[in-house]
Coordinates of C-alpha atoms in Angstrom, one line a residue:
X2 CA 116.9 114.0 111.1
X3 CA 117.2 112.4 107.7
X4 CA 114.3 110.2 106.8
X5 CA 114.8 107.0 104.8
X6 CA 112.9 106.2 101.7
X7 CA 110.2 104.2 103.4
X8 CA 109.5 106.9 105.9
X9 CA 109.3 109.5 103.1
X10 CA 106.7 107.3 101.3
X11 CA 104.7 106.6 104.5
X12 CA 104.9 110.1 105.9
X13 CA 102.3 111.6 103.4
X14 CA 99.9 108.7 104.3
X15 CA 100.3 109.4 108.0
X16 CA 99.8 113.1 107.4
X17 CA 96.8 112.5 105.1
X18 CA 95.2 110.0 107.6
X19 CA 95.8 112.4 110.5
X20 CA 94.4 115.4 108.5
X21 CA 91.4 113.5 107.2
X22 CA 90.8 111.8 110.5
X23 CA 91.0 115.0 112.5
X24 CA 89.1 117.2 110.2
X25 CA 86.7 114.4 109.2
X26 CA 86.0 113.4 112.7
X27 CA 85.5 117.0 113.8
X28 CA 83.2 117.8 110.8
X29 CA 81.1 114.7 111.1
X30 CA 80.9 115.0 114.9
X31 CA 79.9 118.6 114.6
X32 CA 77.3 117.8 112.0
X33 CA 75.9 114.8 113.8
X34 CA 76.1 116.7 117.1
X35 CA 74.1 119.5 115.5
X36 CA 71.6 117.1 114.2
X37 CA 71.4 115.3 117.5
X38 CA 70.9 118.6 119.4
X39 CA 68.3 119.6 116.8
X40 CA 66.5 116.3 117.3
X41 CA 66.7 116.7 121.0
X42 CA 65.3 120.2 120.8
X43 CA 62.6 118.9 118.5
X44 CA 61.7 116.2 121.0
X45 CA 61.6 118.8 123.7
X46 CA 59.3 121.0 121.6
X47 CA 57.1 118.0 120.7
X48 CA 56.8 117.2 124.4
X49 CA 55.9 120.8 125.2
X50 CA 53.3 120.9 122.4
X51 CA 51.9 117.6 123.6
X52 CA 51.6 118.9 127.2
X53 CA 49.8 122.0 126.1
X54 CA 47.6 120.1 123.7
X55 CA 46.7 117.7 126.5
X56 CA 45.8 120.6 128.8
X57 CA 43.6 122.0 126.1
X58 CA 41.8 118.6 125.7
X59 CA 41.4 118.4 129.5
X60 CA 39.9 121.8 129.6
X61 CA 37.4 120.9 126.8
X62 CA 36.5 117.7 128.5
X63 CA 36.0 119.4 131.9
X64 CA 33.9 122.2 130.5
X65 CA 31.8 119.6 128.7
X66 CA 31.3 117.8 132.1
X67 CA 30.5 121.2 133.7
X68 CA 27.9 122.1 131.1
X69 CA 26.3 118.7 131.3
X70 CA 26.0 119.0 135.1
X71 CA 24.5 122.5 134.9
X72 CA 22.1 121.6 132.1
X73 CA 20.8 118.4 133.7
X74 CA 17.1 118.7 134.3
X75 CA 16.2 119.1 138.0
X76 CA 19.7 120.2 139.1
X77 CA 18.7 123.9 139.4
X78 CA 15.7 123.0 141.6
X79 CA 17.7 120.6 143.7
X80 CA 20.4 123.3 144.1
X81 CA 17.9 125.9 145.1
X82 CA 16.3 123.6 147.7
X83 CA 19.6 122.0 148.8
X84 CA 18.3 118.6 147.9
X85 CA 21.4 116.5 148.3
X86 CA 19.7 113.2 147.4
X87 CA 18.4 114.6 144.2
X88 CA 21.7 116.1 143.2
X89 CA 23.4 112.8 144.0
X90 CA 21.0 110.9 141.8
X91 CA 21.1 113.4 138.9
X92 CA 24.8 114.2 138.8
X93 CA 26.5 110.9 139.6
X94 CA 25.9 109.6 136.0
X95 CA 27.4 112.9 134.6
X96 CA 30.6 112.5 136.7
X97 CA 30.8 108.8 135.9
X98 CA 30.6 109.5 132.1
X99 CA 33.7 111.7 132.4
X100 CA 35.6 108.4 133.2
X101 CA 38.2 110.3 135.4
X102 CA 38.7 108.5 138.7
X103 CA 40.0 111.6 140.4
X104 CA 37.3 114.0 139.2
X105 CA 35.0 115.6 141.7
X106 CA 31.9 117.8 141.2
X107 CA 31.2 120.4 143.8
X108 CA 27.8 122.1 143.9
X109 CA 27.7 125.5 145.7
X110 CA 24.5 127.4 146.8
X111 CA 23.7 131.0 145.9
X112 CA 26.1 132.2 148.6
X113 CA 29.0 130.1 147.4
X114 CA 28.8 127.6 150.2
X115 CA 29.3 123.9 149.3
X116 CA 26.2 121.8 149.3
X117 CA 27.5 118.5 148.0
X118 CA 30.6 116.7 146.5
X119 CA 30.0 114.0 143.9
X120 CA 32.6 111.6 142.6
X121 CA 32.4 108.9 139.8
X122 CA 30.7 106.5 142.3
X123 CA 28.3 109.0 143.9
X124 CA 28.3 111.3 146.8
X125 CA 31.7 111.9 148.4
X126 CA 32.7 113.3 151.8
X127 CA 33.6 117.0 151.8
X128 CA 37.4 117.6 151.8
X129 CA 37.2 121.4 152.4
X130 CA 35.1 123.6 154.7
X131 CA 31.7 124.6 153.3
X132 CA 32.8 128.2 152.8
X133 CA 36.2 127.3 151.2
X134 CA 35.1 128.7 147.9
X135 CA 33.2 131.8 149.0
X136 CA 36.2 134.0 148.6
X137 CA 37.3 132.7 145.2
X138 CA 37.1 135.5 142.6
X139 CA 35.9 133.0 139.9
X140 CA 33.1 131.8 142.2
X141 CA 32.0 135.4 142.9
X142 CA 32.1 136.2 139.2
X143 CA 29.8 133.2 138.4
X144 CA 27.4 134.1 141.2
X145 CA 27.3 137.7 140.0
X146 CA 26.4 136.4 136.5
X147 CA 29.4 138.1 134.9
X148 CA 30.6 137.0 131.5
X149 CA 33.6 137.8 129.4
X150 CA 34.8 137.1 125.9
X151 CA 35.1 133.4 126.8
X152 CA 31.6 133.1 128.3
X153 CA 30.3 132.6 131.8
X154 CA 32.7 129.8 132.9
X155 CA 36.0 130.3 134.7
X156 CA 39.0 128.4 135.8
X157 CA 41.3 128.7 138.8
X158 CA 43.8 126.8 141.0
X159 CA 43.2 125.9 144.6
X160 CA 45.2 124.0 147.1
X161 CA 43.3 120.9 148.3
X162 CA 44.3 118.1 150.6
X163 CA 45.0 116.2 147.4
X164 CA 47.4 118.9 146.4
X165 CA 47.0 121.8 143.9
X166 CA 43.7 121.2 142.1
X167 CA 42.5 122.8 138.9
X168 CA 38.8 123.9 139.0
X169 CA 36.4 124.9 136.3
X170 CA 33.4 126.9 137.6
X171 CA 30.0 127.5 135.8
X172 CA 26.6 128.8 136.9
X173 CA 23.6 126.7 137.8
X174 CA 20.6 128.7 136.5
X175 CA 16.9 128.4 137.1
X176 CA 14.5 128.1 134.2
X177 CA 14.1 131.9 134.4
X178 CA 17.8 132.4 134.0
X179 CA 18.5 133.3 137.5
X180 CA 21.9 132.0 139.0
X181 CA 20.9 129.7 141.9
X182 CA 24.3 128.1 142.5
X183 CA 27.7 127.2 141.2
X184 CA 28.9 123.9 139.7
X185 CA 32.7 123.2 140.2
X186 CA 34.6 120.4 138.3
X187 CA 37.9 119.8 140.1
X188 CA 40.8 117.5 139.1
X189 CA 44.2 117.3 141.0
X190 CA 47.0 118.8 139.0
X191 CA 49.1 115.8 139.8
X192 CA 46.6 113.5 138.0
X193 CA 46.6 115.8 135.0
X194 CA 50.5 115.8 135.0
X195 CA 50.6 112.0 135.3
X196 CA 48.4 111.7 132.2
X197 CA 50.6 114.0 130.3
X198 CA 53.8 112.2 131.3
X199 CA 52.3 108.8 130.4
X200 CA 51.7 110.0 126.9
X201 CA 54.8 112.1 126.4
X202 CA 57.5 110.5 128.7
X203 CA 58.7 114.0 129.7
X204 CA 59.1 115.5 133.2
X205 CA 56.7 118.3 134.0
X206 CA 56.8 121.4 136.2
X207 CA 54.0 123.8 136.8
X208 CA 54.8 127.3 137.9
X209 CA 52.6 130.1 139.2
X210 CA 52.4 133.5 137.5
X211 CA 55.2 134.8 139.8
X212 CA 57.5 131.8 139.0
X213 CA 56.9 129.9 142.2
X214 CA 56.7 126.1 141.9
X215 CA 53.2 124.7 142.0
X216 CA 54.0 121.1 141.1
X217 CA 57.0 119.3 139.6
X218 CA 58.1 115.8 138.8
X219 CA 61.7 116.9 139.4
X220 CA 62.7 116.8 143.0
X221 CA 65.0 119.9 143.0
X222 CA 62.8 122.4 141.0
X223 CA 63.1 126.0 142.3
X224 CA 61.3 129.2 141.6
X225 CA 62.1 130.8 138.2
X226 CA 63.9 134.1 138.1
X227 CA 62.0 137.1 136.7
X228 CA 64.5 137.4 133.8
X229 CA 63.5 133.9 132.6
X230 CA 59.8 134.6 133.0
X231 CA 60.2 137.9 131.1
X232 CA 61.6 136.1 128.0
X233 CA 58.6 133.8 127.6
X234 CA 56.3 135.0 124.8
X235 CA 53.0 133.3 123.7
X236 CA 54.7 131.8 120.6
X237 CA 58.3 131.8 121.9
X238 CA 59.1 129.3 124.7
X239 CA 62.4 129.6 126.6
X240 CA 65.0 126.8 127.3
X241 CA 66.8 126.6 130.5
X242 CA 68.9 123.9 132.2
X243 CA 68.7 122.4 135.7
X244 CA 70.1 119.6 137.7
X245 CA 68.0 117.2 139.7
X246 CA 69.3 114.2 141.7
X247 CA 72.6 114.6 140.0
X248 CA 71.2 114.5 136.4
X249 CA 71.1 117.3 133.9
X250 CA 67.8 118.3 132.4
X251 CA 66.9 120.7 129.6
X252 CA 63.6 122.5 130.1
X253 CA 61.3 124.2 127.7
X254 CA 59.2 126.8 129.4
X255 CA 55.9 128.1 127.9
X256 CA 52.8 129.9 128.9
X257 CA 50.1 127.9 130.8
X258 CA 46.9 129.4 129.6
X259 CA 43.2 128.4 129.9
X260 CA 40.3 130.4 128.7
X261 CA 43.0 132.6 127.2
X262 CA 44.1 133.6 130.6
X263 CA 47.6 132.9 131.9
X264 CA 47.5 130.7 135.0
X265 CA 51.3 130.5 135.1
X266 CA 53.9 128.6 133.3
X267 CA 54.5 124.9 132.3
X268 CA 57.9 123.4 131.7
X269 CA 58.7 120.1 130.1
X270 CA 62.1 118.6 130.8
X271 CA 64.2 115.9 129.0
X272 CA 67.2 114.2 130.5
X273 CA 70.3 115.4 128.6
X274 CA 72.0 112.1 129.5
X275 CA 70.2 110.5 126.5
X276 CA 71.7 113.2 124.3
X277 CA 75.2 112.9 125.8
X278 CA 75.1 109.1 125.7
X279 CA 74.1 109.2 122.0
X280 CA 76.9 111.7 121.3
X281 CA 79.5 109.6 123.2
X282 CA 78.4 106.5 121.3
X283 CA 78.7 108.5 118.1
X284 CA 82.1 109.8 118.9
X285 CA 83.2 106.2 119.8
X286 CA 81.8 104.9 116.5
X287 CA 83.6 107.7 114.5
X288 CA 86.8 107.0 116.4
X289 CA 86.6 103.3 115.6
X290 CA 85.6 104.1 112.0
X291 CA 88.4 106.6 111.3
X292 CA 90.9 104.5 113.4
X293 CA 90.1 101.4 111.3
X294 CA 90.2 103.4 108.1
X295 CA 93.5 105.0 109.2
X296 CA 95.0 101.7 110.1
X297 CA 94.0 100.2 106.7
X298 CA 95.4 103.2 105.0
X299 CA 98.7 103.0 106.9
X300 CA 99.0 99.3 106.2
X301 CA 98.5 100.0 102.5
X302 CA 101.1 102.7 102.7
X303 CA 103.6 100.5 104.5
X304 CA 103.0 97.7 102.0
X305 CA 103.4 100.1 99.1
X306 CA 106.5 101.7 100.8
X307 CA 108.0 98.2 101.4
X308 CA 107.4 97.2 97.8
X309 CA 109.2 100.3 96.6
X310 CA 111.9 100.6 99.2
X311 CA 113.0 97.0 99.7
X312 CA 114.4 96.7 96.2
X313 CA 115.9 100.1 96.5
X314 CA 117.5 99.3 99.9
X315 CA 118.9 96.0 98.5
X316 CA 120.3 98.0 95.5
X317 CA 121.7 100.6 97.9
X318 CA 123.3 97.8 100.0
X319 CA 124.9 96.3 96.9
X320 CA 126.2 99.7 95.8
X321 CA 127.6 100.3 99.3
X322 CA 129.4 96.9 99.1
X323 CA 130.8 97.7 95.7
X324 CA 131.9 101.2 96.9
X325 CA 133.7 99.4 99.8
X326 CA 135.6 97.3 97.3
X327 CA 133.5 94.1 96.9
X328 CA 133.2 94.1 93.2
X329 CA 131.8 90.6 93.3
X330 CA 128.6 92.0 94.9
X331 CA 125.5 91.9 92.7
X332 CA 122.1 93.4 93.3
X333 CA 119.3 90.8 93.7
X334 CA 116.7 90.5 91.0
X335 CA 114.1 93.2 91.5
X336 CA 110.6 93.8 90.1
X337 CA 110.0 94.2 86.4
X338 CA 109.8 98.0 86.6
X339 CA 112.2 101.0 86.7
X340 CA 113.8 99.8 89.9
X341 CA 114.4 96.3 88.5
X342 CA 115.8 97.8 85.4
X343 CA 118.1 100.0 87.5
X344 CA 119.3 96.8 89.3
X345 CA 120.1 95.1 86.0
X346 CA 122.0 98.1 84.7
X347 CA 123.9 98.3 88.0
X348 CA 124.8 94.6 87.8
X349 CA 126.0 95.1 84.2
X350 CA 128.0 98.1 85.3
X351 CA 129.5 96.2 88.3
X352 CA 130.4 93.2 86.1
X353 CA 132.2 95.4 83.6
X354 CA 133.9 97.3 86.5
X355 CA 135.0 94.1 88.1
X356 CA 136.4 92.8 84.8
X357 CA 138.2 96.0 84.1
X358 CA 139.5 96.2 87.7
X359 CA 140.6 92.6 87.6
X360 CA 142.4 93.2 84.3
X361 CA 144.0 96.3 85.8
X362 CA 145.0 94.4 88.9
X363 CA 146.3 91.5 86.9
X364 CA 148.3 93.9 84.8
X365 CA 149.6 95.8 87.8
X366 CA 150.4 92.6 89.7
X367 CA 152.1 91.2 86.6
X368 CA 154.3 94.3 86.5
X369 CA 155.1 93.9 90.2
X370 CA 155.7 90.2 89.9
X371 CA 158.0 90.8 86.9
X372 CA 159.9 93.2 89.1
X373 CA 160.1 90.6 91.9
X374 CA 161.3 88.0 89.3
X375 CA 163.8 90.5 88.1
X376 CA 165.0 90.8 91.7
X377 CA 165.3 87.1 92.0
X378 CA 167.2 87.1 88.7
X379 CA 169.8 89.5 90.1
X380 CA 171.2 86.5 91.9
X381 CA 171.3 83.3 89.7
X382 CA 171.2 81.2 92.9
X383 CA 167.7 82.6 93.9
X384 CA 166.2 82.5 90.4
X385 CA 162.6 81.2 90.6
X386 CA 162.8 81.3 94.5
X387 CA 159.5 83.3 94.9
X388 CA 157.5 81.1 92.5
X389 CA 158.6 77.9 94.3
X390 CA 157.8 79.5 97.7
X391 CA 154.3 80.3 96.5
X392 CA 153.7 76.8 95.3
X393 CA 154.9 75.3 98.6
X394 CA 152.8 77.7 100.6
X395 CA 149.6 76.8 98.8
X396 CA 150.3 73.1 99.5
X397 CA 150.7 73.8 103.3
X398 CA 147.6 76.0 103.2
X399 CA 145.5 73.3 101.7
X400 CA 146.6 70.9 104.5
X401 CA 145.7 73.4 107.2
X402 CA 142.3 74.2 105.6
X403 CA 143.3 77.7 104.9
X404 CA 140.2 79.7 103.8
X405 CA 139.8 79.7 100.0
X406 CA 139.1 83.4 99.8
X407 CA 142.6 84.1 101.4
X408 CA 144.6 81.8 99.1
X409 CA 145.3 84.6 96.6
X410 CA 146.6 86.9 99.3
X411 CA 149.0 84.1 100.4
X412 CA 150.1 83.4 96.9
X413 CA 150.8 87.1 96.2
X414 CA 152.6 87.5 99.5
X415 CA 154.9 84.5 98.6
X416 CA 155.6 85.9 95.1
X417 CA 156.4 89.4 96.4
X418 CA 157.9 88.6 99.8
X419 CA 161.5 89.5 98.7
X420 CA 160.5 92.6 96.6
X421 CA 162.2 94.8 99.2
X422 CA 165.6 93.5 98.1
X423 CA 165.3 96.1 95.4
X424 CA 166.6 98.5 98.0
X425 CA 169.6 96.2 98.8
X426 CA 172.9 96.8 96.9
X427 CA 173.9 94.3 94.4
X428 CA 177.3 93.8 96.0
X429 CA 175.5 92.6 99.2
X430 CA 173.1 90.4 97.3
X431 CA 175.9 88.8 95.2
X432 CA 178.6 88.7 97.9
X433 CA 180.1 85.3 98.0
X434 CA 181.3 85.5 101.5
X435 CA 179.8 86.2 104.9
X436 CA 178.1 89.6 105.5
X437 CA 179.5 92.0 108.0
X438 CA 177.3 93.7 110.6
X439 CA 176.4 96.7 108.5
X440 CA 175.6 94.5 105.4
X441 CA 173.5 92.2 107.6
X442 CA 171.6 95.2 109.0
X443 CA 170.9 96.4 105.4
X444 CA 169.8 93.0 104.3
X445 CA 167.4 92.8 107.3
X446 CA 165.7 96.0 106.0
X447 CA 164.3 94.3 102.9
X448 CA 160.9 93.2 104.6
X449 CA 160.3 96.8 105.7
X450 CA 161.3 98.2 102.3
X451 CA 158.9 95.8 100.5
X452 CA 156.1 96.7 102.9
X453 CA 156.6 100.4 102.3
X454 CA 156.6 99.9 98.6
X455 CA 153.3 98.1 98.5
X456 CA 151.3 99.4 101.4
X457 CA 149.3 101.9 99.3
X458 CA 148.3 99.3 96.7
X459 CA 144.7 98.4 97.7
X460 CA 144.5 94.9 96.2
X461 CA 147.7 93.9 98.0
X462 CA 146.6 94.8 101.5
X463 CA 145.9 91.1 102.3
X464 CA 149.5 90.2 101.4
X465 CA 151.3 92.9 103.3
X466 CA 151.7 90.9 106.5
X467 CA 153.6 88.1 104.6
X468 CA 155.8 90.7 102.9
X469 CA 156.7 92.5 106.2
X470 CA 156.9 89.6 108.6
X471 CA 158.3 86.6 106.7
X472 CA 161.5 86.7 108.9
X473 CA 159.6 86.7 112.2
X474 CA 160.1 83.7 114.4
X475 CA 157.8 81.6 116.6
X476 CA 160.0 82.3 119.6
X477 CA 159.8 86.1 119.1
X478 CA 163.4 86.6 118.1
X479 CA 162.9 87.4 114.5
X480 CA 162.8 90.7 112.6
X481 CA 161.7 93.4 111.9
X482 CA 159.0 93.6 114.7
X483 CA 160.0 90.6 116.9
X484 CA 156.5 89.1 116.8
X485 CA 156.0 85.7 118.4
X486 CA 153.6 82.8 118.7
X487 CA 150.1 83.3 117.3
X488 CA 150.5 87.1 117.1
X489 CA 152.3 86.2 113.9
X490 CA 149.5 85.9 111.2
X491 CA 148.9 82.4 109.9
X492 CA 149.8 83.6 106.4
X493 CA 153.3 84.5 107.6
X494 CA 153.8 81.3 109.5
X495 CA 153.0 79.3 106.4
X496 CA 155.2 81.5 104.2
X497 CA 158.2 81.2 106.6
X498 CA 158.3 77.4 106.4
X499 CA 158.0 77.4 102.6
X500 CA 160.7 80.1 102.3
X501 CA 163.2 78.3 104.5
X502 CA 162.6 75.0 102.8
X503 CA 163.4 76.4 99.4
X504 CA 166.4 78.2 100.7
X505 CA 167.8 75.0 102.2
X506 CA 167.3 73.0 99.1
X507 CA 168.8 75.6 96.7
X508 CA 172.5 76.1 95.8
X509 CA 174.2 79.1 97.2
X510 CA 177.6 80.6 96.4
X511 CA 178.8 79.6 99.9
X512 CA 177.3 76.1 100.0
X513 CA 175.6 73.4 98.0
X514 CA 171.9 72.6 98.3
X515 CA 170.9 70.4 101.2
X516 CA 169.2 67.1 100.6
X517 CA 165.5 66.9 101.1
X518 CA 166.0 64.8 104.2
X519 CA 168.4 67.2 105.8
X520 CA 166.1 70.1 105.0
X521 CA 163.1 68.2 106.6
X522 CA 165.2 67.4 109.6
X523 CA 166.2 71.1 110.2
X524 CA 162.6 72.3 109.7
X525 CA 161.3 69.6 112.1
X526 CA 164.0 70.5 114.7
X527 CA 163.0 74.2 114.5
X528 CA 159.3 73.5 115.2
X529 CA 158.4 75.5 118.3
X530 CA 161.5 77.8 118.0
X531 CA 161.6 79.3 114.5
X532 CA 158.3 77.8 113.2
X533 CA 154.7 77.2 114.2
X534 CA 154.6 73.4 115.2
X535 CA 151.2 73.0 113.5
X536 CA 152.5 74.5 110.3
X537 CA 155.5 72.1 110.4
X538 CA 153.1 69.1 110.9
X539 CA 151.1 70.3 107.8
X540 CA 154.4 70.8 105.9
X541 CA 155.5 67.2 106.6
X542 CA 152.0 65.9 105.7
X543 CA 152.4 67.5 102.3
X544 CA 156.0 66.6 101.9
X545 CA 155.5 64.3 98.9
X546 CA 153.7 67.0 97.0
X547 CA 156.2 69.7 97.9
X548 CA 159.1 67.4 96.9
X549 CA 157.4 66.7 93.6
X550 CA 157.2 70.5 93.0
X551 CA 160.8 70.8 94.1
X552 CA 162.0 68.1 91.6
X553 CA 159.9 69.4 88.8
X554 CA 161.4 73.0 89.1
X555 CA 165.0 72.0 89.9
X556 CA 165.8 71.5 86.3
X557 CA 164.8 75.2 85.6
X558 CA 167.2 76.6 88.1
X559 CA 170.3 78.5 86.8
X560 CA 173.6 76.6 87.2
X561 CA 175.9 77.8 90.0
X562 CA 179.4 79.0 89.2
X563 CA 180.1 80.1 92.8
X564 CA 182.5 78.4 95.1
X565 CA 181.0 77.5 98.4
X566 CA 182.5 79.5 101.3
X567 CA 182.4 78.9 105.0
X568 CA 179.2 80.4 106.6
X569 CA 179.9 82.8 109.4
X570 CA 183.2 84.2 108.1
X571 CA 183.6 87.8 108.9
X572 CA 180.5 87.9 111.2
X573 CA 180.4 90.5 113.9
X574 CA 177.4 89.0 115.8
X575 CA 176.3 85.4 116.3
X576 CA 173.2 84.2 114.5
X577 CA 170.7 81.4 115.0
X578 CA 171.9 78.1 113.5
X579 CA 169.5 78.2 110.7
X580 CA 170.2 81.9 110.0
X581 CA 173.9 81.0 109.7
X582 CA 172.9 78.8 106.8
X583 CA 170.3 81.2 105.4
X584 CA 172.0 84.6 105.8
X585 CA 171.2 85.5 102.2
X586 CA 169.2 82.5 101.1
X587 CA 165.8 83.9 101.6

């Protein structure tokens, strides 16, 4: 498919916009997506660090409470004697100072059996059996007075009615250093997780050392596979995704350690919908941005293409019109650049070509017209006939409102309508008597001969119908093609009336010229038979002007030496009444 000039100009803009838009959008999207993912991962890491830091702070705070409880004066004696009232009085302020509503302080005796439970507001009811802690390894280690690199305090998880609870255990010693009991500070893991979430806005999941779920703020958390657990290193958390309640989450799994002992694993989770929403908004923004930029670029391209192509298209249109033969066509004024200069040069060239062509046509037509006049001059009685027919025809055309641009074609048709007589023998043209059948048939060939002579002359195409058909009749009985009515071109209908009028009012070897009145009467009578009635009306309306032309040119006609003869003598076939008069006149 061949592209026009505008398409060729705009196409690179379209390709450039598409290329830049596609590559640019992809590159920016990839870059920003990478940055958004990096920011998301950084937020996930910050949440994980915050969670682990919070657990460290909780441990420090609970150990501080534990030490304060074990070091409070009178507590060892009250523990040794199982003096609940004394322990309530001595330890309630310690628990209250911790300012943790869910914190509970358990005091165990030397056998690990619970003596009392104290909350921030004093003694609380026991939630577990008295021997619930006897079998705990951490409690046994404290009662045995064992220590490790972290000291003599231990931490463990136990399921309570309040849910999984984190306990810190430390010895209660007598003044002599003997372990007389155990102090336990316990806080529900859910309370600790709630504090972490309130400060970090991330979901939390606590897993045991085997990957089983201890506590999770996500409803559909499941045990972790061993492969995931095996990838977790002290300084290398592991990411994994999961779906909860139809929402996608990204988790960062790390060690959950206290006293440098792994209790299990902790995972912080962020909803990826925030990341996806941000990326979708970014893509939409980039789409709008590049779409707007592309639209502006295309509009600029179209405007530029129009500014370049419109003058060129107008110039091409003018060139096409000139190539088709309209030498009067001129290119419109263009911009003051190379295209405008090209238009000016084209107009100068066309003007010169029109002038030369017109001169050539005039010269060519003058030669043909001279030939036609020479044919008229072959018979002294028809001298000047074609020129008078042309003058009469133009008068009738004016009355009919004949288009101005067609007048020259009519005039040339009138001047050349009898040029075909060049193919008719002189003896027939100059015969004083009636024509026989063969001579009449030869005379009737002159319209066809004239048409054949001039059909290949381009500037005479508009005159050919008048040359070929000037002997056609309104009633369809004329020659050479028996046209009738309005199928006869208007040019021919005008020319026919003018031709007959001049023939009737001119001297012939076989008759004298008719009077103007008799000629008008015959033409009027033939309206609707030989002539178009409307053309006859126009002829009569311009009769005065036509008669003036007739009188003016009558003095220029050659004198006749021929003796009139009877029309119709020697005829082999009857003719129409007017044809009997005009057998050689026109």
